[in-house]
Amino acid sequence: MKTLQITKNLDYTGEAVYVGIDVHKKNWGVCILTEHLEHKVFSQPPRPEVLANYLYKHFPNADYYSAYEAGFCGFWIDQQLQSLGISNLVVNPSDIPTTDKEKKRKNDRRDARKIAKELRNQNLEGIYVPDKDILQDRLLLRTRKKLLSDIKRCKNRIKSQLNFFGVKIPKEWDRPYWSKGFRSWLRTVLPKGTGDLLIHVQLAEMEEIEKQKKHVERQIVLLAKEKYNTLVDLLRSIPGIGILAAMTLITELVDIDRFKTEDQFHSFLGLVPNIYASGEREKVGRITKRHNAFLRPIIIQAAWTAARSDPSLNLSYTRLCKTMRPNRAIIRIAKKLSNRVRYVWRHQVKYVICL
């Protein structure tokens, strides 16, 4: 029996294909849409080249657009997709519109389909993606912060163990903790046995982490003196900004010109309040939970120092404290300090204290 076969070379030149990717460690949920139809929703290995080969085969010469949520995987997927000819967006998960039904019946297929639809409707805005070098330097600063958390965890474990055995810390070691003398006292406070062994083990772990932290800090200082010397000197001219604060600002912000206004900069730092407005009612709440977790603590900590050392900020802080609590007043000071950072960085001029 004869069959009719029609062979035609596919050519999607000028057509757009939209791909939503739900990224996981072991597999990706993928949804592919054309301008008017849903092509397929499927699972694939977590490799960009597998997706690219599928698109090349089924939609040759098309314009490819994809998006995935920012998360544990970083930006290497974006870099590889771009190199394979796929225009990609890395999206903040909080910025993807989600219905109540999607929240309560969540799965990979739904998430991939949702991303693809919003991408096709042009409702997604990608976050800023730095290059590889700056990402490595950023990770160095973030690693230091994690090491600080690990040191704090070790200290809390040791103090918890002392409380468990009813050991009171003498007043002579009350402040400051963790001097050489205090550590020597810790090694002798419990009689020889299991409890004493645990104290030694935990102290050894803490001191090893402290060595790693010092090694990381030396590398950060080296970067500040060589790679980022000019910008670090400019930022350090601002009261409250030291080497670590300057390096954190540089590696987290990367390009200050992407913030067109002061309000955009304040919003990125998380120094703006939550606002609840409906009809004629408007309620201004506490500062937003949406913020860069590495930048906001740094800028607020710097604001406390600047409020003491900069006469202008000191006067502003004193006046603000007359109408609000100190913890709220310092947020206003942090805003003023961030404006100084933005101005110095954009105009490449040192900050001069006016007396």
Coordinates of C-alpha atoms in Angstrom, one line a residue:
M1 CA 0.0 0.0 0.0
K2 CA 1.4 3.3 -1.1
T3 CA 1.6 6.2 1.4
L4 CA 1.9 9.9 0.6
Q5 CA 5.0 11.5 2.1
I6 CA 5.6 15.2 2.1
T7 CA 9.1 16.4 3.0
K8 CA 9.6 20.0 3.7
N9 CA 12.4 21.8 5.4
L10 CA 11.2 23.7 8.5
D11 CA 12.2 27.3 8.7
Y12 CA 10.9 29.4 11.7
T13 CA 12.8 32.6 10.6
G14 CA 11.1 35.6 12.2
E15 CA 9.0 33.4 14.6
A16 CA 9.5 33.6 18.4
V17 CA 9.6 30.6 20.7
Y18 CA 9.2 31.1 24.5
V19 CA 10.7 28.7 27.0
G20 CA 9.9 28.6 30.7
I21 CA 12.4 26.6 32.8
D22 CA 11.8 25.4 36.4
V23 CA 15.4 24.7 37.5
H24 CA 16.3 21.9 39.9
K25 CA 19.5 20.0 40.6
K26 CA 18.6 16.7 39.0
N27 CA 16.2 17.8 36.3
W28 CA 14.5 20.8 34.7
G29 CA 10.8 21.3 34.1
V30 CA 10.5 22.9 30.6
C31 CA 7.5 24.5 28.9
I32 CA 7.8 25.6 25.2
L33 CA 5.3 28.1 23.7
T34 CA 4.9 29.6 20.3
E35 CA 3.1 32.9 19.7
H36 CA -0.3 31.2 19.8
L37 CA 0.1 27.6 20.9
E38 CA 1.6 25.4 23.7
H39 CA 4.1 23.1 22.0
K40 CA 5.1 20.8 24.9
V41 CA 5.7 20.5 28.6
F42 CA 8.4 18.0 29.6
S43 CA 11.3 17.1 32.0
Q44 CA 14.9 17.1 30.8
P45 CA 18.4 16.6 32.2
P46 CA 19.8 19.8 33.8
R47 CA 22.0 20.8 30.8
P48 CA 21.5 23.9 28.6
E49 CA 22.8 22.1 25.5
V50 CA 20.0 19.5 25.7
L51 CA 17.4 22.3 25.6
A52 CA 19.3 24.1 22.8
N53 CA 19.5 21.0 20.6
Y54 CA 15.7 20.4 21.1
L55 CA 14.9 23.9 20.0
Y56 CA 17.3 23.8 17.0
K57 CA 15.7 20.5 15.8
H58 CA 12.0 21.5 16.2
F59 CA 12.2 25.2 15.6
P60 CA 15.1 25.9 13.3
N61 CA 16.1 29.5 12.8
A62 CA 13.5 30.8 15.2
D63 CA 14.2 33.6 17.8
Y64 CA 14.5 31.8 21.1
Y65 CA 13.6 33.4 24.5
S66 CA 13.8 31.7 27.9
A67 CA 13.5 32.5 31.6
Y68 CA 14.1 30.8 34.9
E69 CA 13.9 31.8 38.6
A70 CA 17.1 33.0 40.4
G71 CA 18.1 30.6 43.0
F72 CA 20.7 28.1 44.2
C73 CA 22.1 27.5 40.7
G74 CA 23.5 31.1 40.2
F75 CA 24.0 32.5 36.8
W76 CA 26.0 29.8 34.9
I77 CA 22.8 28.6 33.2
D78 CA 22.1 32.1 31.9
Q79 CA 25.7 32.4 30.6
Q80 CA 25.5 29.1 28.7
L81 CA 22.0 29.7 27.3
Q82 CA 23.2 33.1 26.0
S83 CA 26.3 31.5 24.4
L84 CA 24.0 29.0 22.6
G85 CA 21.9 31.7 21.0
I86 CA 19.0 31.8 23.5
S87 CA 18.0 35.2 24.9
N88 CA 17.5 34.4 28.6
L89 CA 16.2 36.3 31.6
V90 CA 17.0 35.4 35.2
V91 CA 13.9 36.5 37.2
N92 CA 13.3 37.2 40.9
P93 CA 10.8 34.6 42.0
S94 CA 8.8 37.2 43.9
D95 CA 8.2 39.1 40.6
I96 CA 6.4 36.3 38.8
P97 CA 2.6 36.8 39.0
T98 CA 1.1 33.8 40.8
T99 CA -2.6 32.9 41.4
D100 CA -3.9 31.4 44.7
K101 CA -4.6 28.1 42.8
E102 CA -1.0 27.9 41.6
K103 CA 0.3 28.4 45.2
K104 CA -1.9 25.6 46.5
R105 CA -1.3 23.1 43.6
K106 CA 2.3 23.7 42.9
N107 CA 4.4 21.4 40.7
D108 CA 7.2 21.7 38.1
R109 CA 4.9 21.6 35.1
R110 CA 2.7 24.4 36.4
D111 CA 5.8 26.5 37.3
A112 CA 7.4 26.1 33.9
R113 CA 4.1 26.9 32.1
K114 CA 3.6 30.0 34.3
I115 CA 7.1 31.3 33.5
A116 CA 6.7 30.7 29.8
K117 CA 3.3 32.4 29.6
E118 CA 4.5 35.5 31.5
L119 CA 7.6 35.6 29.3
R120 CA 5.4 35.5 26.2
N121 CA 3.2 38.3 27.6
Q122 CA 6.3 40.4 28.3
N123 CA 5.4 40.6 32.0
L124 CA 8.9 39.5 33.3
E125 CA 11.8 41.7 34.1
G126 CA 15.2 40.2 34.5
I127 CA 17.6 40.9 37.3
Y128 CA 21.1 42.2 36.8
V129 CA 23.6 39.5 35.9
P130 CA 27.3 40.4 36.6
D131 CA 30.2 38.8 34.8
K132 CA 32.1 35.8 36.2
D133 CA 35.0 37.7 37.7
I134 CA 32.8 40.0 39.8
L135 CA 30.7 36.9 40.9
Q136 CA 33.9 35.2 42.2
D137 CA 34.8 38.4 44.2
R138 CA 31.2 38.6 45.5
L139 CA 31.3 35.1 46.7
L140 CA 34.5 35.8 48.6
L141 CA 32.8 38.5 50.6
R142 CA 29.7 36.3 51.2
T143 CA 31.9 33.4 52.3
R144 CA 33.5 35.7 55.0
K145 CA 30.0 36.4 56.3
K146 CA 29.2 32.7 56.4
L147 CA 32.4 32.0 58.3
L148 CA 31.4 34.6 60.9
S149 CA 28.1 32.8 61.3
D150 CA 30.0 29.5 61.8
I151 CA 32.2 31.1 64.4
K152 CA 29.2 32.4 66.2
R153 CA 27.6 28.9 66.1
C154 CA 30.7 27.4 67.7
K155 CA 30.7 30.0 70.5
N156 CA 27.0 29.4 71.2
R157 CA 27.6 25.6 71.4
I158 CA 30.4 26.1 73.9
K159 CA 28.4 28.5 76.1
S160 CA 25.4 26.1 75.9
Q161 CA 27.6 23.3 77.2
L162 CA 28.9 25.4 80.1
N163 CA 25.2 26.1 81.0
F164 CA 24.4 22.4 80.8
F165 CA 27.1 21.6 83.4
G166 CA 26.2 24.7 85.5
V167 CA 29.5 26.4 84.9
K168 CA 29.4 30.2 85.5
I169 CA 31.8 32.4 83.6
P170 CA 33.8 34.5 86.0
K171 CA 33.4 38.2 86.0
E172 CA 37.0 38.7 84.9
W173 CA 36.1 36.9 81.6
D174 CA 32.7 38.5 81.2
R175 CA 33.9 41.0 78.7
P176 CA 35.5 40.7 76.3
Y177 CA 34.9 37.0 75.6
W178 CA 37.2 34.7 73.7
S179 CA 40.5 36.2 74.6
K180 CA 43.5 33.9 74.9
G181 CA 43.1 33.8 78.6
F182 CA 39.4 33.0 78.4
R183 CA 40.2 30.1 76.0
S184 CA 42.8 28.8 78.3
W185 CA 40.3 28.9 81.2
L186 CA 37.8 27.0 79.0
R187 CA 40.2 24.1 78.5
T188 CA 40.6 23.6 82.2
V189 CA 37.1 24.4 83.5
L190 CA 35.7 20.9 83.2
P191 CA 37.3 17.8 84.7
K192 CA 39.0 15.4 82.4
G193 CA 36.4 13.3 80.5
T194 CA 33.9 13.5 77.7
G195 CA 32.7 17.0 78.5
D196 CA 36.3 18.3 78.5
L197 CA 36.9 16.6 75.2
L198 CA 33.9 18.2 73.6
I199 CA 35.1 21.7 74.7
H200 CA 38.5 21.0 73.2
V201 CA 36.9 19.8 69.9
Q202 CA 34.6 22.8 69.6
L203 CA 37.4 25.2 70.4
A204 CA 39.6 23.6 67.8
E205 CA 36.8 23.8 65.2
M206 CA 36.3 27.5 66.0
E207 CA 40.0 28.4 65.8
E208 CA 40.3 26.6 62.4
I209 CA 37.3 28.6 61.1
E210 CA 39.0 31.8 62.4
K211 CA 42.1 30.9 60.4
Q212 CA 40.1 30.5 57.3
K213 CA 38.3 33.8 57.9
K214 CA 41.7 35.6 58.3
H215 CA 42.9 34.0 55.0
V216 CA 39.7 35.2 53.2
E217 CA 40.1 38.7 54.7
R218 CA 43.7 39.0 53.5
Q219 CA 42.5 38.1 50.0
I220 CA 39.8 40.8 50.3
V221 CA 42.3 43.4 51.3
L222 CA 44.6 42.4 48.4
L223 CA 41.7 42.8 46.0
A224 CA 40.9 46.2 47.5
K225 CA 44.5 47.4 47.1
E226 CA 45.0 46.1 43.6
K227 CA 41.9 45.4 41.5
Y228 CA 39.4 47.9 43.1
N229 CA 41.9 50.5 44.4
T230 CA 40.5 53.6 42.9
L231 CA 36.8 53.0 43.8
V232 CA 37.7 51.7 47.3
D233 CA 39.6 54.9 48.0
L234 CA 36.6 57.0 46.9
L235 CA 34.1 55.1 49.0
R236 CA 36.4 55.1 52.0
S237 CA 36.4 58.9 52.0
I238 CA 32.7 58.6 53.2
P239 CA 32.5 58.4 57.0
G240 CA 31.4 54.9 58.2
I241 CA 32.7 53.1 55.0
G242 CA 35.7 50.9 55.6
I243 CA 37.4 48.4 53.3
L244 CA 35.0 45.5 54.0
A245 CA 31.9 47.8 53.5
A246 CA 33.4 49.3 50.3
M247 CA 34.2 45.9 48.9
T248 CA 30.7 44.6 49.7
L249 CA 29.1 47.6 48.0
I250 CA 31.3 47.2 44.9
T251 CA 30.7 43.4 44.5
E252 CA 27.0 43.5 45.2
L253 CA 26.1 46.7 43.2
V254 CA 28.7 46.3 40.4
D255 CA 27.3 49.2 38.3
I256 CA 25.9 52.2 40.2
D257 CA 24.5 53.7 36.9
R258 CA 21.8 51.0 36.7
F259 CA 20.0 52.9 39.5
K260 CA 18.5 55.9 37.7
T261 CA 17.1 57.5 40.8
E262 CA 17.8 57.6 44.6
D263 CA 14.5 55.9 45.2
Q264 CA 15.5 53.0 43.1
F265 CA 18.7 52.7 45.0
H266 CA 16.9 52.9 48.4
S267 CA 14.5 50.2 47.2
F268 CA 17.4 47.9 46.2
L269 CA 19.0 48.4 49.6
G270 CA 15.7 47.7 51.4
L271 CA 15.5 51.1 53.0
V272 CA 12.0 51.8 52.0
P273 CA 8.8 51.1 54.0
N274 CA 5.9 48.8 53.2
I275 CA 2.9 50.8 52.0
Y276 CA -0.7 49.6 52.3
A277 CA -3.1 51.9 50.4
S278 CA -6.7 51.3 49.6
G279 CA -9.1 54.1 48.7
E280 CA -8.6 57.0 51.0
R281 CA -6.6 55.0 53.6
E282 CA -2.9 54.7 53.5
K283 CA -0.7 53.0 56.1
V284 CA 3.1 53.2 56.0
G285 CA 4.6 50.1 57.7
R286 CA 8.1 49.0 58.7
I287 CA 10.9 48.8 56.2
T288 CA 10.4 46.2 53.5
K289 CA 11.5 42.5 53.9
R290 CA 12.5 42.7 50.2
H291 CA 16.1 43.6 50.3
N292 CA 19.7 42.5 49.5
A293 CA 20.6 40.4 52.6
F294 CA 24.3 41.3 52.3
L295 CA 23.9 45.1 51.6
R296 CA 21.3 46.3 54.1
P297 CA 23.1 45.2 57.3
I298 CA 26.4 46.8 55.9
I299 CA 24.8 50.1 55.1
I300 CA 23.0 50.3 58.5
Q301 CA 26.1 49.4 60.4
A302 CA 28.0 52.1 58.5
A303 CA 25.2 54.6 59.3
W304 CA 25.8 54.1 63.1
T305 CA 29.5 54.9 62.6
A306 CA 28.8 57.8 60.3
A307 CA 26.2 59.3 62.7
R308 CA 29.0 59.7 65.3
S309 CA 31.8 60.8 62.9
D310 CA 30.1 63.0 60.3
P311 CA 28.8 66.4 61.9
S312 CA 26.0 66.7 59.4
L313 CA 24.7 63.2 59.9
N314 CA 25.2 63.6 63.7
L315 CA 22.9 66.7 63.7
S316 CA 20.3 64.9 61.5
Y317 CA 20.3 61.9 63.8
T318 CA 20.0 64.0 67.0
R319 CA 17.0 65.9 65.5
L320 CA 15.3 62.7 64.2
C321 CA 15.6 61.0 67.7
K322 CA 13.4 63.8 69.1
T323 CA 10.4 62.5 67.0
M324 CA 11.1 58.8 66.6
R325 CA 13.0 55.8 68.1
P326 CA 16.8 55.5 67.4
N327 CA 16.3 52.3 65.4
R328 CA 14.0 54.2 63.0
A329 CA 16.1 57.3 62.9
I330 CA 19.2 55.3 61.8
I331 CA 17.2 54.1 58.7
R332 CA 16.9 57.8 57.7
I333 CA 20.6 58.2 58.3
A334 CA 21.3 55.1 56.2
K335 CA 19.3 56.7 53.3
K336 CA 21.4 59.8 53.5
L337 CA 24.6 57.7 53.6
S338 CA 23.5 55.7 50.6
N339 CA 22.9 59.0 48.7
R340 CA 26.6 59.9 49.5
V341 CA 27.7 56.5 48.2
R342 CA 25.7 56.9 45.0
Y343 CA 27.0 60.5 44.3
V344 CA 30.7 59.7 45.0
W345 CA 30.6 56.5 42.9
R346 CA 28.7 58.1 39.9
H347 CA 30.8 61.3 39.8
Q348 CA 34.1 59.7 40.9
V349 CA 34.9 62.4 43.5
K350 CA 35.9 62.0 47.1
Y351 CA 33.6 63.0 49.9
V352 CA 34.6 66.0 51.9
I353 CA 33.3 66.6 55.4
C354 CA 32.0 70.2 55.7
L355 CA 32.5 71.7 59.1

